[in-house]
mmCIF file of C-alpha atoms in Angstrom:
data_model
loop_
_atom_site.group_PDB
_atom_site.id
_atom_site.type_symbol
_atom_site.label_atom_id
_atom_site.label_comp_id
_atom_site.label_asym_id
_atom_site.label_seq_id
_atom_site.Cartn_x
_atom_site.Cartn_y
_atom_site.Cartn_z
ATOM 1 C CA MET A 14 21.306 11.919 -5.379
ATOM 2 C CA SER A 15 24.342 10.021 -4.184
ATOM 3 C CA VAL A 16 27.745 10.804 -2.697
ATOM 4 C CA ASP A 17 29.262 10.606 -6.192
ATOM 5 C CA SER A 18 30.361 13.900 -7.733
ATOM 6 C CA GLN A 19 28.447 15.587 -10.537
ATOM 7 C CA PHE A 20 31.337 14.530 -12.796
ATOM 8 C CA VAL A 21 30.765 10.865 -12.055
ATOM 9 C CA HIS A 22 27.024 11.428 -12.568
ATOM 10 C CA LYS A 23 27.892 12.751 -16.045
ATOM 11 C CA MET A 24 29.940 9.651 -16.869
ATOM 12 C CA TRP A 25 27.203 7.347 -15.623
ATOM 13 C CA ASP A 26 24.545 9.161 -17.628
ATOM 14 C CA GLU A 27 26.635 9.284 -20.811
ATOM 15 C CA HIS A 28 28.050 5.776 -20.675
ATOM 16 C CA GLU A 29 25.219 3.742 -19.253
ATOM 17 C CA LEU A 30 21.932 5.476 -18.408
ATOM 18 C CA SER A 31 21.565 7.084 -21.830
ATOM 19 C CA LYS A 32 21.591 3.565 -23.258
ATOM 20 C CA MET A 33 18.545 2.721 -21.138
ATOM 21 C CA VAL A 34 16.741 6.084 -21.215
ATOM 22 C CA GLN A 35 16.428 7.898 -24.533
ATOM 23 C CA GLY A 36 18.228 11.244 -24.287
ATOM 24 C CA GLY A 37 19.682 10.478 -20.855
ATOM 25 C CA ILE A 38 18.288 11.211 -17.424
ATOM 26 C CA PRO A 39 15.889 14.174 -17.716
ATOM 27 C CA PHE A 40 16.141 15.398 -14.109
ATOM 28 C CA PRO A 41 19.099 16.843 -12.165
ATOM 29 C CA MET A 42 21.514 14.292 -10.710
ATOM 30 C CA VAL A 43 22.615 15.879 -7.451
ATOM 31 C CA ALA A 44 26.011 15.367 -5.784
ATOM 32 C CA ASP A 45 26.034 14.937 -2.003
ATOM 33 C CA ALA A 46 29.789 14.388 -1.684
ATOM 34 C CA ALA A 47 30.059 14.638 2.092
ATOM 35 C CA GLY A 48 26.644 13.175 2.843
ATOM 36 C CA HIS A 49 25.428 16.419 4.457
ATOM 37 C CA ILE A 50 22.088 16.284 2.700
ATOM 38 C CA GLY A 51 21.653 12.576 3.303
ATOM 39 C CA SER A 52 22.373 13.209 6.991
ATOM 40 C CA ALA A 53 19.700 15.913 7.105
ATOM 41 C CA TYR A 54 17.235 13.402 5.655
ATOM 42 C CA GLY A 55 18.351 10.565 7.917
ATOM 43 C CA VAL A 56 19.572 8.341 5.097
ATOM 44 C CA TYR A 57 23.366 8.772 5.299
ATOM 45 C CA ASP A 58 25.203 5.716 6.619
ATOM 46 C CA PRO A 59 28.484 7.068 8.047
ATOM 47 C CA ASP A 60 29.994 3.578 8.397
ATOM 48 C CA ALA A 61 29.580 2.827 4.701
ATOM 49 C CA GLY A 62 30.064 6.439 3.619
ATOM 50 C CA VAL A 63 27.028 6.323 1.343
ATOM 51 C CA ASN A 64 23.387 7.317 1.283
ATOM 52 C CA VAL A 65 21.022 4.356 1.569
ATOM 53 C CA ARG A 66 17.954 4.070 -0.663
ATOM 54 C CA GLY A 67 15.757 6.890 0.615
ATOM 55 C CA ARG A 68 12.881 8.290 -1.412
ATOM 56 C CA PHE A 69 10.873 11.357 -0.416
ATOM 57 C CA ILE A 70 7.768 12.794 -2.055
ATOM 58 C CA ILE A 71 7.673 16.549 -1.420
ATOM 59 C CA ASP A 72 4.499 18.532 -2.159
ATOM 60 C CA PRO A 73 4.316 22.013 -3.778
ATOM 61 C CA ASP A 74 4.487 23.616 -0.301
ATOM 62 C CA GLY A 75 7.802 21.877 0.430
ATOM 63 C CA VAL A 76 6.208 19.429 2.878
ATOM 64 C CA ILE A 77 7.287 15.771 2.929
ATOM 65 C CA GLN A 78 4.198 13.681 2.161
ATOM 66 C CA ALA A 79 5.833 10.272 1.894
ATOM 67 C CA MET A 80 9.118 8.577 2.540
ATOM 68 C CA GLU A 81 10.505 5.142 1.891
ATOM 69 C CA VAL A 82 13.915 3.936 3.037
ATOM 70 C CA LEU A 83 15.507 0.632 2.019
ATOM 71 C CA THR A 84 18.874 -0.958 2.667
ATOM 72 C CA PRO A 85 21.041 -1.076 -0.475
ATOM 73 C CA PRO A 86 20.419 -4.619 -1.833
ATOM 74 C CA VAL A 87 16.767 -4.075 -2.798
ATOM 75 C CA GLY A 88 15.658 -1.666 -5.510
ATOM 76 C CA ARG A 89 12.477 0.360 -5.660
ATOM 77 C CA LYS A 90 9.397 0.333 -7.838
ATOM 78 C CA VAL A 91 8.866 3.568 -9.746
ATOM 79 C CA GLU A 92 5.189 2.731 -10.439
ATOM 80 C CA GLU A 93 4.465 2.722 -6.707
ATOM 81 C CA THR A 94 6.036 6.159 -6.310
ATOM 82 C CA LEU A 95 3.887 7.461 -9.180
ATOM 83 C CA ARG A 96 0.773 5.874 -7.666
ATOM 84 C CA GLN A 97 1.454 7.621 -4.373
ATOM 85 C CA ILE A 98 2.032 10.976 -6.073
ATOM 86 C CA ARG A 99 -1.278 10.633 -7.962
ATOM 87 C CA ALA A 100 -3.038 9.771 -4.703
ATOM 88 C CA PHE A 101 -1.516 12.731 -2.853
ATOM 89 C CA GLN A 102 -2.439 14.986 -5.760
ATOM 90 C CA HIS A 103 -6.044 13.763 -5.597
ATOM 91 C CA VAL A 104 -6.238 14.401 -1.860
ATOM 92 C CA ARG A 105 -4.762 17.864 -2.358
ATOM 93 C CA GLU A 106 -7.173 18.716 -5.184
ATOM 94 C CA THR A 107 -10.153 17.827 -3.006
ATOM 95 C CA GLY A 108 -8.758 19.797 -0.071
ATOM 96 C CA GLY A 109 -8.519 16.592 1.954
ATOM 97 C CA LYS A 110 -12.286 15.880 1.650
ATOM 98 C CA GLU A 111 -11.505 12.686 -0.226
ATOM 99 C CA VAL A 112 -8.927 10.145 0.852
ATOM 100 C CA THR A 113 -7.588 7.146 -1.013
ATOM 101 C CA PRO A 114 -7.823 3.669 0.555
ATOM 102 C CA SER A 115 -5.280 0.857 0.165
ATOM 103 C CA GLY A 116 -4.202 0.093 -3.363
ATOM 104 C CA TRP A 117 -6.023 3.113 -4.787
ATOM 105 C CA GLU A 118 -5.445 4.024 -8.409
ATOM 106 C CA PRO A 119 -6.966 6.957 -10.312
ATOM 107 C CA GLY A 120 -10.613 6.211 -11.099
ATOM 108 C CA LYS A 121 -11.053 3.843 -8.183
ATOM 109 C CA LYS A 122 -13.249 4.383 -5.147
ATOM 110 C CA VAL A 123 -12.255 7.166 -2.747
ATOM 111 C CA LEU A 124 -13.496 7.611 0.803
ATOM 112 C CA LYS A 125 -15.004 10.744 2.340
ATOM 113 C CA PRO A 126 -13.985 10.782 5.994
ATOM 114 C CA GLY A 127 -16.633 11.932 8.456
ATOM 115 C CA PRO A 128 -18.779 10.745 11.356
ATOM 116 C CA ASP A 129 -21.017 8.741 8.982
ATOM 117 C CA LEU A 130 -18.109 6.656 7.767
ATOM 118 C CA VAL A 131 -16.960 5.428 11.174
ATOM 119 C CA GLY A 132 -17.499 1.675 11.399
ATOM 120 C CA ARG A 133 -19.116 1.624 7.943
ATOM 121 C CA VAL A 134 -16.140 1.533 5.629
ATOM 122 C CA TRP A 135 -17.023 -2.115 4.928
ATOM 123 C CA GLU A 136 -20.364 -0.980 3.469
ATOM 124 C CA VAL A 137 -18.882 1.477 0.983
ATOM 125 C CA TRP A 138 -15.534 -0.017 0.158
ATOM 126 C CA ASN A 139 -14.426 -3.571 -0.489
ATOM 127 C CA PRO A 140 -10.802 -4.017 -1.508
ATOM 128 C CA LYS A 141 -11.841 -7.064 -3.549
ATOM 129 C CA ASP A 142 -13.946 -4.828 -5.825
ATOM 130 C CA ASP A 143 -10.705 -3.355 -7.119
ATOM 131 C CA GLU A 144 -9.208 -6.665 -8.118
ATOM 132 C CA MET B 262 16.564 27.328 -12.183
ATOM 133 C CA ALA B 263 20.206 28.267 -11.690
ATOM 134 C CA GLU B 264 22.247 28.848 -14.797
ATOM 135 C CA GLN B 265 25.283 26.887 -15.919
ATOM 136 C CA GLU B 266 28.263 26.994 -13.663
ATOM 137 C CA SER B 267 31.873 27.166 -14.690
ATOM 138 C CA ILE B 268 33.665 24.128 -13.374
ATOM 139 C CA GLY B 269 37.132 24.199 -11.869
ATOM 140 C CA CYS B 270 39.240 21.502 -10.299
ATOM 141 C CA GLY B 271 37.706 22.040 -6.880
ATOM 142 C CA ARG B 272 34.957 19.754 -5.796
ATOM 143 C CA PRO B 273 32.395 21.826 -3.939
ATOM 144 C CA THR B 274 29.930 19.816 -1.950
ATOM 145 C CA GLY B 275 26.301 20.334 -1.143
ATOM 146 C CA SER B 276 25.026 21.613 2.139
ATOM 147 C CA VAL B 277 21.822 22.118 4.001
ATOM 148 C CA VAL B 278 20.561 25.686 3.689
ATOM 149 C CA GLY B 279 21.011 27.722 6.855
ATOM 150 C CA GLU B 280 23.298 25.220 8.515
ATOM 151 C CA ARG B 281 26.828 26.350 9.326
ATOM 152 C CA PRO B 282 29.680 23.976 8.527
ATOM 153 C CA LYS B 283 30.473 21.978 11.631
ATOM 154 C CA GLU B 284 33.869 22.130 13.258
ATOM 155 C CA LYS B 285 35.857 19.092 14.355
ATOM 156 C CA GLU B 286 35.429 19.646 18.094
ATOM 157 C CA ASP B 287 31.683 19.773 17.529
ATOM 158 C CA VAL B 288 31.473 16.021 17.074
ATOM 159 C CA GLU B 289 29.475 15.393 20.224
ATOM 160 C CA THR B 290 27.034 18.200 19.529
ATOM 161 C CA THR B 291 26.640 16.941 15.978
ATOM 162 C CA HIS B 292 25.517 13.566 17.255
ATOM 163 C CA LYS B 293 23.022 15.141 19.627
ATOM 164 C CA GLU B 294 21.660 17.310 16.829
ATOM 165 C CA ALA B 295 21.307 14.286 14.598
ATOM 166 C CA ALA B 296 19.322 12.575 17.316
ATOM 167 C CA VAL B 297 16.822 15.429 17.636
ATOM 168 C CA SER B 298 16.576 16.473 13.990
ATOM 169 C CA THR B 299 13.416 14.750 12.865
ATOM 170 C CA ILE B 300 12.475 13.955 9.345
ATOM 171 C CA MET B 301 8.791 13.253 9.341
ATOM 172 C CA VAL B 302 5.931 13.128 6.923
ATOM 173 C CA GLY B 303 3.822 16.256 7.255
ATOM 174 C CA ARG B 304 6.876 18.370 8.094
ATOM 175 C CA LYS B 305 8.913 20.666 5.877
ATOM 176 C CA ALA B 306 11.639 19.035 3.832
ATOM 177 C CA PRO B 307 15.090 20.380 4.795
ATOM 178 C CA ASP B 308 16.199 22.814 2.097
ATOM 179 C CA PHE B 309 19.581 22.282 0.459
ATOM 180 C CA VAL B 310 21.845 23.564 -2.291
ATOM 181 C CA ALA B 311 24.162 21.194 -4.113
ATOM 182 C CA PRO B 312 26.033 20.820 -7.388
ATOM 183 C CA ALA B 313 24.334 18.675 -9.991
ATOM 184 C CA TYR B 314 24.684 17.268 -13.474
ATOM 185 C CA HIS B 315 21.675 17.961 -15.682
ATOM 186 C CA GLN B 316 21.319 17.201 -19.381
ATOM 187 C CA GLY B 317 24.912 17.782 -20.383
ATOM 188 C CA GLY B 318 25.701 20.667 -18.017
ATOM 189 C CA PHE B 319 26.607 21.388 -14.409
ATOM 190 C CA LYS B 320 24.546 23.611 -12.156
ATOM 191 C CA GLN B 321 23.542 24.254 -8.575
ATOM 192 C CA VAL B 322 20.244 22.778 -7.492
ATOM 193 C CA LYS B 323 18.279 24.327 -4.636
ATOM 194 C CA LEU B 324 15.304 22.386 -3.345
ATOM 195 C CA SER B 325 13.271 25.511 -2.530
ATOM 196 C CA ASP B 326 13.487 26.591 -6.191
ATOM 197 C CA PHE B 327 11.009 23.777 -6.840
ATOM 198 C CA LEU B 328 8.291 25.121 -4.525
ATOM 199 C CA GLY B 329 5.045 24.924 -6.467
ATOM 200 C CA SER B 330 5.950 21.567 -8.004
ATOM 201 C CA TRP B 331 5.840 18.003 -6.746
ATOM 202 C CA VAL B 332 9.370 16.735 -6.120
ATOM 203 C CA VAL B 333 10.714 13.219 -5.769
ATOM 204 C CA LEU B 334 13.997 13.224 -3.906
ATOM 205 C CA CYS B 335 15.784 9.949 -4.435
ATOM 206 C CA PHE B 336 18.931 8.840 -2.623
ATOM 207 C CA TYR B 337 20.916 5.791 -3.709
ATOM 208 C CA PRO B 338 24.242 4.297 -2.609
ATOM 209 C CA GLY B 339 26.279 4.895 -5.730
ATOM 210 C CA ASP B 340 26.446 5.563 -9.443
ATOM 211 C CA PHE B 341 26.650 2.488 -11.676
ATOM 212 C CA THR B 342 24.258 0.621 -9.384
ATOM 213 C CA PHE B 343 20.496 0.281 -9.679
ATOM 214 C CA VAL B 344 18.122 2.600 -7.850
#
């Protein structure tokens, strides 16, 4: 989503993005011409008249689970977004009984929060094991 | 999903669902509202409806139509730049 119109999105997809992504961009490219939506999400910069790089992961209940906001010169890493989605999906599937420590990837060690774990994370989880 | 829309010369813009368009003299209030409106993890994502381009066609996209799915909402400064 950007402040460009849906017509400009079409041109961008047809003339450039479709050369990088087979078949063009598969998801909707939303137009936020006046920045109303960006304002609601706190990512519209009225001085520049554009939305900055904001990324929100929204769960199936419509709740924001993660957000990342960058100034324009630095791009994002899609793999990290996917990793976070997989982690949030795992937590959701286990009803919050399992949580995912730093750098977690599917298949790696999860933690089960509870009184027994307090002060003993070091016994059950070593970030170096994942390297 | 909304069906295809016929496109005229007008350029309708998106808006937050349930929010009335603000009037000019409301500028001060708008700023106050912006200060208190909190986007936070663990809270509901503001719903919106906006025109979109999708796979060769134009349509309206409403965030709440995607309830039941995981959604990545991605803002970027402008087309023809990286994301």
